[in-house]
Each structure stands twice: as C-alpha cells, then as structure tokens.
Amino acid sequence: MLSTFLIVALTVLTVTATNNTDNQPYSFPTDNQMIDALQLLIQYYENNVHYVIVDAYYGLRAASELIQQTIYSYQNGLSNLDKNQIHRVKQLYIDSIRILSQINQLTNNLTEHRYREFYKMLHTPFPWPKRLTQLKFVKETPANSTDNHISYMAISDTCLLDMMGGGLHHRPPCTITDSCWNGITNFGADGYNITHQFLAIFVGEQFNCTTKIYQRSHNLGGTERVKRILCTHIYYEMMEMLNKGLVNGTLQDLFIEQIYICGGGGGYKQFLRREFLAMILKWRNKDGCFLPYHGPYITLHPILDKNNTESNSMSPMMNRKLLEHADSLEGCDQHTTSLAMIDIALYLRWYSLRGLSSSTTTASITVNNKATNLSPGIIGAIAVTIAIIVVIVALLFIYFVNPFHHERQGYRVIGSSNN
C-alpha cells in the first residue's frame, strides 16, 4: 500500500514539474547569446557612427566599461567564460573603444553643443558597485516639503551640470542647490523623474561628491537610504508596469532604464532577474537594435498561441511608420538601444562570474541561485513536493510506531524460526 502511494506521488510530482518547465515563456540567455547581442549592437554603432546622439554615446561608454570589468574578472580567475568567449569579449572592448574614438572625431554641429556640455560626464569613469546586494525595501518614505507637481526632469540637466562643475552658471564641482536637492528627494515622483533623481546621485559619486551628498542626505538617513528609497519606488512602479504590460515604446524604454539605474548604478539584485533580459532581447529587430515592440513579450506571463509562439503583430505599415520617426538610418531608437546595450553588458558582467557570495569584497553574485527567479508554476511544484514529503514521513511514522505492527512483525519472526 505504502509503496503504491510513493509511486503515484512521484509520478504526479514528475508530471507537475515537467509541465511547469515546458510552459516557461522565457529561457535565460547564455553567455554566448549575450556576446552575440553585444556584437550586433557594436555593428549598429559602426553603421551609424555619423549619426550617434549624446545619449547613445553615453550608452556605448558605459557598456565598454562593463565589458572591461568582465575581462578583469576573467584575468582574476573569477569568470566562467572560456578562452573563446573571453577572446570575443576582448574584441568587443577593442571595437567599442575604436568606435568611441571615431565618434569623438566626427561630432557634428547638431550634437556638438550638448556633447561639449556633458563632456566631463562622458569621459569620467562610472562608479559601478563592486558587488551586488539585495535591495532592502523602504516601507516608510520620509516626509518632505517638495511640490510633487513639479517635474524634476525640467531641472535634471542643470542639476547634473552643477554636480560636474561648470554649466550655465559656472558653479564649482559638487554644487547641489536647494532646488536640485528638493527635486532629487521628491519621493512622490514617478517614471523618468525617479530614474533621473537617482542618476543625479550616481553622477555625484562619479565626480567624488559623496561627502557633499551625505551632508545633504544626513537628515533622511544618509545617501544609501535615499538610494534605497528611490529604487524601492522604482521597483514597485516597474512591477506594476509589468503586470499591466509594457504596451508601448516609452514604457519599454523606461523599463530598460530602470534596470540600468537600480541594477547597474545601485547594484540591486532584484533588478537583474533573468527573465527581464530574456524579455528585452525579444524586442530586438533583425539588426539587433531596438524600436517599439508590439508582440506578446511585454509581461512576465505573455499570452502565446497554442504552439507557444509569437503571433506576427508587427505589420509592414507599423514598421514604415516607426522608420519615419527613427533616430538613425536603420530605424532604431538610439536612446532605447543604448540603454539596452548597457543592460546586456551589465548582465554579462555579473552572470559570467563564478558563484561567489555577494558579501565578499570582490564583485560577485551567486549566479547559480535561482530561488529569486522562480515562476509561480515552479513554486507550486515545490509546494506539492513538500506536501508529498510531509505525507510520506507521516505515514512512515504511523506505520512503524503502530503497536500492532510490532506484534505482527514479532509473530512472523517466531513463526519463521519454528519452521
């Protein structure tokens, strides 16, 4: 009876686990697939080197630094990449530096002013976190007197220029005016306003303004707590967007930027879930760059047809309409494409590492730990497994402690000895 139950239980468990695995819409990209994606993006930049805007230059610079860090990890024996893969990664870095140099020499009149304005930010190393950490969500947001109806985006560039030093008012480096700080700590903001609030702190750290920022943030619990507050709001907003679906290019662009800001700038693990990158890569066109995507892969649980494939929702008319408003000859959005390149380089940088504890002083992440990325189906299978184990243990306990079991067992032993 007990053995029969065990067989049935294990069969049910196997079927449940198999069904849940087969129904997963996303599979995490391999190291080779991430390298392939970066190669296509490098080619995109090469093909459009005469038309690169400042935002796209920023994306290529940031990605090149992350690629360089991936190489350093390999050289320090911390990488899972093999010799062929690291050779390809080194070539990515060489090509990115070469293209950045070409863009510097080809800056045209349309972008020259903005390029020169942000020159220092574009050529100063980024303050990437040395390790990934778990974001400790802040439930209670400190009160402030900021008018939530004022958009921080209206003053974002001015605040960044003040932080770098110079700008329209020729201020000294690490200048943080009251209006800028009130804007940065307006915890009722949303969308691009929040990501740029965090970006201001990130740029401040880039220019060694940590002491000034801490002095400003002391009454709010310090710089790290302000960053946690901002990324808490960003995470909740991001998950709400995902539940509703990233139905247009603006939401998709914001989603990619949120990953860069809090996953890259903040170093928070929750923003680097495996399925996020798998979903983003679904949005690429055949050239590997990005424009508004109109298929089913706009949520963590997309609705697919019975064959588990994507329907062809990108009509020729839609493609032509998008090309008319494109930022390059290839019809891709440069801002979205450059942010996506940062995200892909970011994932490769962390997920190519060997499984190290995030508490160590070296940059690390436990890449084999899938507990934080489980889908509801897999969680259900685990719950069923635990329930079955509990039932089996209970039955075994009852079976062996039952006094009638001992009596019958003893009778059989005596009977067998008499024979």
Short mmCIF file of C-alpha atoms in Angstrom, two decimals:
data_model
loop_
_atom_site.label_atom_id
_atom_site.label_comp_id
_atom_site.label_asym_id
_atom_site.label_seq_id
_atom_site.Cartn_x
_atom_site.Cartn_y
_atom_site.Cartn_z
CA MET A 1 0.00 0.00 0.00
CA LEU A 2 2.76 2.46 1.03
CA SER A 3 4.95 1.64 -1.97
CA THR A 4 2.00 2.15 -4.31
CA PHE A 5 1.36 5.57 -2.80
CA LEU A 6 5.02 6.51 -3.22
CA ILE A 7 4.99 5.59 -6.91
CA VAL A 8 1.80 7.58 -7.57
CA ALA A 9 3.10 10.59 -5.64
CA LEU A 10 6.41 10.65 -7.51
CA THR A 11 4.61 10.32 -10.84
CA VAL A 12 2.37 13.29 -10.04
CA LEU A 13 5.40 15.32 -8.98
CA THR A 14 7.31 14.50 -12.16
CA VAL A 15 4.40 15.43 -14.41
CA THR A 16 3.78 18.67 -12.50
CA ALA A 17 7.42 19.73 -12.67
CA THR A 18 7.66 18.84 -16.37
CA ASN A 19 4.55 20.79 -17.26
CA ASN A 20 5.74 23.84 -15.36
CA THR A 21 9.14 23.72 -17.03
CA ASP A 22 7.72 23.30 -20.52
CA ASN A 23 5.36 26.26 -20.11
CA GLN A 24 8.01 28.82 -19.23
CA PRO A 25 7.91 31.62 -21.86
CA TYR A 26 11.48 32.76 -21.22
CA SER A 27 14.78 30.94 -21.08
CA PHE A 28 17.77 32.81 -19.71
CA PRO A 29 20.23 33.82 -22.46
CA THR A 30 23.58 32.06 -22.39
CA ASP A 31 26.92 33.88 -22.25
CA ASN A 32 27.33 33.30 -25.98
CA GLN A 33 23.92 34.78 -26.72
CA MET A 34 24.72 37.89 -24.69
CA ILE A 35 28.04 38.24 -26.51
CA ASP A 36 26.23 37.79 -29.84
CA ALA A 37 23.75 40.52 -28.88
CA LEU A 38 26.58 42.90 -28.00
CA GLN A 39 28.34 42.17 -31.30
CA LEU A 40 25.21 43.14 -33.22
CA LEU A 41 24.93 46.36 -31.24
CA ILE A 42 28.58 47.20 -31.88
CA GLN A 43 27.84 46.73 -35.58
CA TYR A 44 24.81 49.03 -35.23
CA TYR A 45 27.04 51.76 -33.82
CA GLU A 46 29.62 51.20 -36.54
CA ASN A 47 26.98 51.55 -39.26
CA ASN A 48 25.63 54.77 -37.73
CA VAL A 49 28.80 56.38 -36.41
CA HIS A 50 27.98 59.68 -38.18
CA TYR A 51 24.54 59.95 -36.54
CA VAL A 52 25.19 58.97 -32.92
CA ILE A 53 23.48 61.26 -30.40
CA VAL A 54 24.89 62.06 -26.95
CA ASP A 55 22.62 59.55 -25.17
CA ALA A 56 23.85 56.78 -27.47
CA TYR A 57 27.48 57.78 -26.89
CA TYR A 58 26.84 57.57 -23.14
CA GLY A 59 25.43 54.05 -23.58
CA LEU A 60 28.44 52.84 -25.53
CA ARG A 61 30.83 54.35 -22.95
CA ALA A 62 29.03 52.69 -20.05
CA ALA A 63 28.83 49.35 -21.85
CA SER A 64 32.54 49.47 -22.71
CA GLU A 65 33.43 49.87 -19.02
CA LEU A 66 31.23 46.91 -18.07
CA ILE A 67 32.83 44.83 -20.81
CA GLN A 68 36.23 45.82 -19.46
CA GLN A 69 35.20 44.70 -15.97
CA THR A 70 34.14 41.34 -17.43
CA ILE A 71 37.68 40.99 -18.82
CA TYR A 72 39.20 41.91 -15.45
CA SER A 73 37.09 39.24 -13.74
CA TYR A 74 38.45 36.64 -16.17
CA GLN A 75 42.02 37.77 -15.59
CA ASN A 76 41.49 37.46 -11.83
CA GLY A 77 40.17 33.92 -12.15
CA LEU A 78 36.60 34.86 -11.24
CA SER A 79 34.90 34.19 -14.57
CA ASN A 80 33.05 31.21 -16.04
CA LEU A 81 33.89 32.29 -19.59
CA ASP A 82 36.11 30.02 -21.68
CA LYS A 83 39.06 31.16 -23.82
CA ASN A 84 37.00 31.57 -26.98
CA GLN A 85 34.35 33.61 -25.19
CA ILE A 86 36.83 35.92 -23.49
CA HIS A 87 38.57 36.42 -26.85
CA ARG A 88 35.25 37.62 -28.27
CA VAL A 89 34.65 39.87 -25.25
CA LYS A 90 38.10 41.43 -25.66
CA GLN A 91 37.30 42.13 -29.29
CA LEU A 92 34.04 43.80 -28.21
CA TYR A 93 36.03 46.10 -25.95
CA ILE A 94 38.57 46.92 -28.67
CA ASP A 95 35.79 47.70 -31.15
CA SER A 96 33.86 49.83 -28.68
CA ILE A 97 36.91 51.97 -27.85
CA ARG A 98 37.68 52.39 -31.56
CA ILE A 99 34.10 53.50 -32.34
CA LEU A 100 34.04 55.90 -29.39
CA SER A 101 37.21 57.48 -30.76
CA GLN A 102 35.60 57.84 -34.20
CA ILE A 103 32.52 59.48 -32.70
CA ASN A 104 34.74 61.95 -30.83
CA GLN A 105 36.30 63.00 -34.12
CA LEU A 106 33.00 63.15 -36.04
CA THR A 107 30.88 65.19 -33.64
CA ASN A 108 28.59 67.21 -35.91
CA ASN A 109 27.04 70.64 -35.37
CA LEU A 110 23.67 69.22 -34.32
CA THR A 111 25.05 67.50 -31.24
CA GLU A 112 28.29 69.41 -30.64
CA HIS A 113 26.88 71.80 -28.02
CA ARG A 114 25.25 69.09 -25.91
CA TYR A 115 28.27 66.83 -26.36
CA ARG A 116 30.65 69.51 -25.08
CA GLU A 117 28.25 70.39 -22.28
CA PHE A 118 28.36 66.84 -20.90
CA TYR A 119 31.92 66.08 -22.00
CA LYS A 120 33.21 65.53 -18.45
CA MET A 121 30.41 63.12 -17.59
CA LEU A 122 31.01 61.18 -20.81
CA HIS A 123 34.74 60.79 -20.14
CA THR A 124 34.91 60.20 -16.39
CA PRO A 125 34.85 56.57 -15.13
CA PHE A 126 31.49 55.41 -13.78
CA PRO A 127 31.19 54.48 -10.07
CA TRP A 128 29.96 50.92 -10.63
CA PRO A 129 29.19 48.95 -7.44
CA LYS A 130 31.83 46.38 -6.53
CA ARG A 131 29.24 43.76 -5.69
CA LEU A 132 25.52 43.12 -5.99
CA THR A 133 23.33 43.37 -2.92
CA GLN A 134 19.73 42.66 -2.06
CA LEU A 135 17.63 45.81 -2.01
CA LYS A 136 16.14 46.33 1.44
CA PHE A 137 12.84 47.96 0.60
CA VAL A 138 11.94 51.13 2.48
CA LYS A 139 8.30 50.94 3.53
CA GLU A 140 8.01 54.38 5.11
CA THR A 141 9.10 57.30 2.96
CA PRO A 142 10.43 60.37 4.80
CA ALA A 143 8.17 63.40 4.52
CA ASN A 144 9.41 66.41 2.58
CA SER A 145 8.00 69.77 1.56
CA THR A 146 8.57 69.34 -2.15
CA ASP A 147 5.73 70.16 -4.52
CA ASN A 148 5.02 66.80 -6.18
CA HIS A 149 3.56 68.57 -9.21
CA ILE A 150 6.96 69.98 -10.18
CA SER A 151 8.75 67.75 -12.69
CA TYR A 152 12.36 67.02 -11.79
CA MET A 153 13.08 66.41 -15.47
CA ALA A 154 12.70 70.15 -16.06
CA ILE A 155 15.83 70.83 -13.98
CA SER A 156 17.63 67.48 -14.30
CA ASP A 157 20.27 68.62 -16.81
CA THR A 158 21.02 71.77 -14.79
CA CYS A 159 21.49 69.72 -11.63
CA LEU A 160 23.82 67.29 -13.41
CA LEU A 161 25.92 70.15 -14.82
CA ASP A 162 26.13 71.77 -11.37
CA MET A 163 27.28 68.47 -9.89
CA MET A 164 30.02 68.16 -12.53
CA GLY A 165 31.06 71.79 -12.14
CA GLY A 166 30.61 74.48 -14.76
CA GLY A 167 27.30 74.58 -16.55
CA LEU A 168 25.37 77.74 -17.32
CA HIS A 169 26.24 79.39 -14.02
CA HIS A 170 29.89 78.18 -13.96
CA ARG A 171 29.49 76.71 -10.50
CA PRO A 172 32.25 74.77 -8.71
CA PRO A 173 32.13 70.94 -8.79
CA CYS A 174 29.72 69.19 -6.41
CA THR A 175 27.32 72.12 -6.29
CA ILE A 176 23.91 70.97 -5.06
CA THR A 177 21.40 73.82 -4.91
CA ASP A 178 18.33 73.69 -2.69
CA SER A 179 16.07 73.39 -5.71
CA CYS A 180 18.07 70.45 -7.07
CA TRP A 181 18.18 68.64 -3.73
CA ASN A 182 14.46 69.17 -3.21
CA GLY A 183 13.93 67.75 -6.67
CA ILE A 184 16.17 64.75 -6.04
CA THR A 185 14.36 63.96 -2.77
CA ASN A 186 10.86 64.47 -4.11
CA PHE A 187 9.76 60.96 -3.18
CA GLY A 188 6.36 61.40 -4.77
CA ALA A 189 7.80 61.41 -8.30
CA ASP A 190 7.43 58.67 -10.89
CA GLY A 191 8.68 57.47 -14.29
CA TYR A 192 11.77 59.15 -15.70
CA ASN A 193 11.70 61.67 -12.85
CA ILE A 194 12.77 58.98 -10.35
CA THR A 195 15.41 57.41 -12.56
CA HIS A 196 16.96 60.85 -13.10
CA GLN A 197 16.81 61.58 -9.37
CA PHE A 198 18.97 58.50 -8.82
CA LEU A 199 21.13 59.42 -11.82
CA ALA A 200 22.00 62.74 -10.11
CA ILE A 201 23.37 60.84 -7.10
CA PHE A 202 25.19 58.41 -9.41
CA VAL A 203 26.83 61.32 -11.26
CA GLY A 204 27.68 62.92 -7.91
CA GLU A 205 29.51 59.74 -6.92
CA GLN A 206 31.17 59.74 -10.34
CA PHE A 207 32.67 63.16 -9.51
CA ASN A 208 33.62 62.34 -5.91
CA CYS A 209 30.83 64.38 -4.37
CA THR A 210 29.97 61.69 -1.81
CA THR A 211 30.72 63.88 1.22
CA LYS A 212 28.51 66.71 -0.04
CA ILE A 213 25.69 64.32 -0.89
CA TYR A 214 25.91 62.66 2.53
CA GLN A 215 25.73 66.04 4.26
CA ARG A 216 22.60 66.82 2.29
CA SER A 217 21.04 63.41 2.95
CA HIS A 218 22.01 63.05 6.62
CA ASN A 219 18.59 64.01 7.99
CA LEU A 220 17.00 61.45 5.64
CA GLY A 221 19.15 58.59 6.89
CA GLY A 222 22.17 59.02 4.63
CA THR A 223 22.95 58.57 0.95
CA GLU A 224 22.39 54.82 0.85
CA ARG A 225 18.95 55.16 2.39
CA VAL A 226 17.96 57.82 -0.15
CA LYS A 227 19.10 55.46 -2.93
CA ARG A 228 17.10 52.62 -1.35
CA ILE A 229 14.01 54.84 -1.17
CA LEU A 230 14.29 55.79 -4.83
CA CYS A 231 14.86 52.21 -6.01
CA THR A 232 12.04 50.94 -3.80
CA HIS A 233 9.67 53.29 -5.63
CA ILE A 234 11.20 52.35 -8.98
CA TYR A 235 10.83 48.62 -8.27
CA TYR A 236 7.16 48.88 -7.29
CA GLU A 237 6.44 51.02 -10.34
CA MET A 238 8.34 48.60 -12.59
CA MET A 239 6.42 45.58 -11.31
CA GLU A 240 3.11 47.41 -11.73
CA MET A 241 4.08 48.25 -15.31
CA LEU A 242 4.99 44.62 -15.98
CA ASN A 243 1.69 43.38 -14.58
CA LYS A 244 -0.22 45.70 -16.92
CA GLY A 245 2.13 45.10 -19.85
CA LEU A 246 4.79 47.31 -21.46
CA VAL A 247 2.45 48.19 -24.30
CA ASN A 248 4.45 50.97 -25.98
CA GLY A 249 7.95 52.12 -26.70
CA THR A 250 8.01 54.66 -23.87
CA LEU A 251 7.22 52.04 -21.21
CA GLN A 252 9.77 49.66 -22.73
CA ASP A 253 12.44 52.37 -22.76
CA LEU A 254 11.65 53.28 -19.14
CA PHE A 255 11.81 49.62 -18.08
CA ILE A 256 15.28 49.25 -19.64
CA GLU A 257 16.41 52.48 -17.95
CA GLN A 258 15.10 51.30 -14.56
CA ILE A 259 17.24 48.16 -14.84
CA TYR A 260 20.31 50.24 -15.67
CA ILE A 261 19.72 52.76 -12.86
CA CYS A 262 18.99 50.41 -9.96
CA GLY A 263 20.58 47.21 -11.25
CA GLY A 264 23.68 48.93 -12.63
CA GLY A 265 24.02 52.13 -10.62
CA GLY A 266 22.53 50.73 -7.42
CA GLY A 267 23.79 47.17 -7.73
CA TYR A 268 20.49 45.71 -6.52
CA LYS A 269 19.87 42.08 -7.44
CA GLN A 270 16.10 42.40 -7.78
CA PHE A 271 16.57 44.48 -10.93
CA LEU A 272 18.69 41.82 -12.65
CA ARG A 273 16.22 38.96 -12.81
CA ARG A 274 16.99 36.53 -15.60
CA GLU A 275 13.62 36.82 -17.31
CA PHE A 276 13.99 40.61 -17.59
CA LEU A 277 16.89 40.27 -20.03
CA ALA A 278 15.21 37.39 -21.87
CA MET A 279 12.17 39.61 -22.42
CA ILE A 280 14.21 42.62 -23.55
CA LEU A 281 16.05 40.54 -26.15
CA LYS A 282 12.68 39.60 -27.64
CA TRP A 283 12.21 43.26 -28.60
CA ARG A 284 15.18 43.45 -30.98
CA ASN A 285 14.76 43.77 -34.72
CA LYS A 286 16.75 41.70 -37.19
CA ASP A 287 19.70 44.09 -36.94
CA GLY A 288 19.88 43.63 -33.18
CA CYS A 289 18.82 47.15 -32.23
CA PHE A 290 15.60 48.38 -30.61
CA LEU A 291 12.41 50.12 -31.60
CA PRO A 292 8.90 49.97 -30.09
CA TYR A 293 7.85 46.32 -29.82
CA HIS A 294 4.24 45.22 -30.35
CA GLY A 295 4.31 41.47 -29.73
CA PRO A 296 3.21 39.41 -26.69
CA TYR A 297 6.50 39.57 -24.78
CA ILE A 298 5.64 42.68 -22.79
CA THR A 299 4.93 40.97 -19.46
CA LEU A 300 6.43 38.17 -17.39
CA HIS A 301 3.50 35.94 -18.33
CA PRO A 302 2.81 36.61 -22.02
CA ILE A 303 -0.24 35.18 -23.74
CA LEU A 304 1.02 32.96 -26.54
CA ASP A 305 -0.80 30.88 -29.12
CA LYS A 306 -1.33 27.13 -28.67
CA ASN A 307 2.08 26.40 -30.24
CA ASN A 308 3.77 28.64 -27.63
CA THR A 309 4.96 31.03 -30.33
CA GLU A 310 4.60 34.74 -31.02
CA SER A 311 1.95 35.96 -33.41
CA ASN A 312 3.06 38.31 -36.17
CA SER A 313 1.69 41.59 -34.84
CA MET A 314 4.31 43.84 -36.45
CA SER A 315 2.66 44.78 -39.71
CA PRO A 316 4.61 46.34 -42.62
CA MET A 317 2.61 49.57 -42.14
CA MET A 318 3.68 49.74 -38.48
CA ASN A 319 7.32 49.27 -39.45
CA ARG A 320 7.18 52.05 -42.02
CA LYS A 321 5.56 54.42 -39.52
CA LEU A 322 8.29 53.75 -36.98
CA LEU A 323 11.01 54.32 -39.54
CA GLU A 324 9.70 57.81 -40.23
CA HIS A 325 10.37 58.78 -36.60
CA ALA A 326 13.62 56.85 -36.21
CA ASP A 327 16.81 58.31 -34.81
CA SER A 328 19.08 56.53 -37.28
CA LEU A 329 19.17 55.17 -40.81
CA GLU A 330 18.45 51.69 -39.54
CA GLY A 331 15.18 52.73 -37.97
CA CYS A 332 16.05 52.14 -34.33
CA ASP A 333 15.60 54.30 -31.27
CA GLN A 334 19.08 55.30 -30.16
CA HIS A 335 18.11 56.01 -26.55
CA THR A 336 16.45 52.61 -26.07
CA THR A 337 19.18 50.82 -27.99
CA SER A 338 22.00 52.39 -25.97
CA LEU A 339 20.28 51.61 -22.65
CA ALA A 340 19.68 48.03 -23.77
CA MET A 341 23.36 47.71 -24.62
CA ILE A 342 24.25 48.80 -21.07
CA ASP A 343 21.81 46.23 -19.65
CA ILE A 344 23.17 43.37 -21.75
CA ALA A 345 26.76 44.26 -20.80
CA LEU A 346 25.62 44.51 -17.18
CA TYR A 347 24.11 41.00 -17.23
CA LEU A 348 27.20 39.56 -18.91
CA ARG A 349 29.45 41.27 -16.38
CA TRP A 350 27.66 39.71 -13.37
CA TYR A 351 26.28 36.45 -14.67
CA SER A 352 29.57 35.35 -16.21
CA LEU A 353 31.10 35.31 -12.73
CA ARG A 354 31.59 32.15 -10.78
CA GLY A 355 29.15 31.64 -7.92
CA LEU A 356 30.58 33.83 -5.18
CA SER A 357 28.93 35.28 -2.10
CA SER A 358 27.72 38.85 -2.56
CA SER A 359 29.10 39.68 0.89
CA THR A 360 32.73 39.38 -0.24
CA THR A 361 34.83 42.42 -1.01
CA THR A 362 35.20 41.46 -4.65
CA ALA A 363 32.47 41.97 -7.20
CA SER A 364 30.28 38.92 -7.10
CA ILE A 365 26.86 37.35 -7.36
CA THR A 366 25.63 33.84 -6.71
CA VAL A 367 24.71 33.12 -10.31
CA ASN A 368 23.50 29.58 -9.70
CA ASN A 369 20.93 30.61 -7.13
CA LYS A 370 17.59 30.50 -8.94
CA ALA A 371 15.42 30.87 -5.87
CA THR A 372 14.77 34.54 -6.54
CA ASN A 373 13.69 33.88 -10.12
CA LEU A 374 11.14 31.15 -9.67
CA SER A 375 7.88 31.38 -11.55
CA PRO A 376 4.54 30.68 -9.85
CA GLY A 377 4.38 27.30 -11.61
CA ILE A 378 7.72 26.14 -10.25
CA ILE A 379 6.85 27.46 -6.80
CA GLY A 380 3.65 25.41 -6.98
CA ALA A 381 5.64 22.31 -7.90
CA ILE A 382 7.93 22.87 -4.93
CA ALA A 383 4.91 23.24 -2.65
CA VAL A 384 3.48 19.97 -3.96
CA THR A 385 6.84 18.28 -3.37
CA ILE A 386 6.99 19.47 0.23
CA ALA A 387 3.40 18.36 0.86
CA ILE A 388 4.11 14.89 -0.54
CA ILE A 389 7.24 14.51 1.57
CA VAL A 390 5.33 15.51 4.71
CA VAL A 391 2.60 12.95 3.97
CA ILE A 392 5.14 10.19 3.30
CA VAL A 393 7.04 10.92 6.52
CA ALA A 394 3.78 10.94 8.48
CA LEU A 395 2.68 7.60 7.02
CA LEU A 396 6.07 6.03 7.71
CA PHE A 397 5.95 7.28 11.29
CA ILE A 398 2.45 5.87 11.86
CA TYR A 399 3.41 2.60 10.22
CA PHE A 400 6.49 1.95 12.36
CA VAL A 401 5.19 3.19 15.74
CA ASN A 402 1.90 1.29 15.45
CA PRO A 403 1.91 -1.38 18.25
CA PHE A 404 0.01 -3.83 16.07
CA HIS A 405 2.81 -3.55 13.54
CA HIS A 406 5.33 -4.71 16.16
CA GLU A 407 3.11 -7.59 17.25
CA ARG A 408 2.64 -8.84 13.72
CA GLN A 409 6.33 -8.45 12.98
CA GLY A 410 7.24 -10.47 16.11
CA TYR A 411 4.74 -13.22 15.28
CA ARG A 412 6.29 -13.60 11.83
CA VAL A 413 9.79 -13.89 13.26
CA ILE A 414 8.76 -16.58 15.80
CA GLY A 415 6.77 -18.42 13.23
CA SER A 416 9.70 -18.48 10.82
CA SER A 417 12.09 -19.79 13.49
CA ASN A 418 9.78 -22.65 14.35
CA ASN A 419 9.73 -23.74 10.78
#
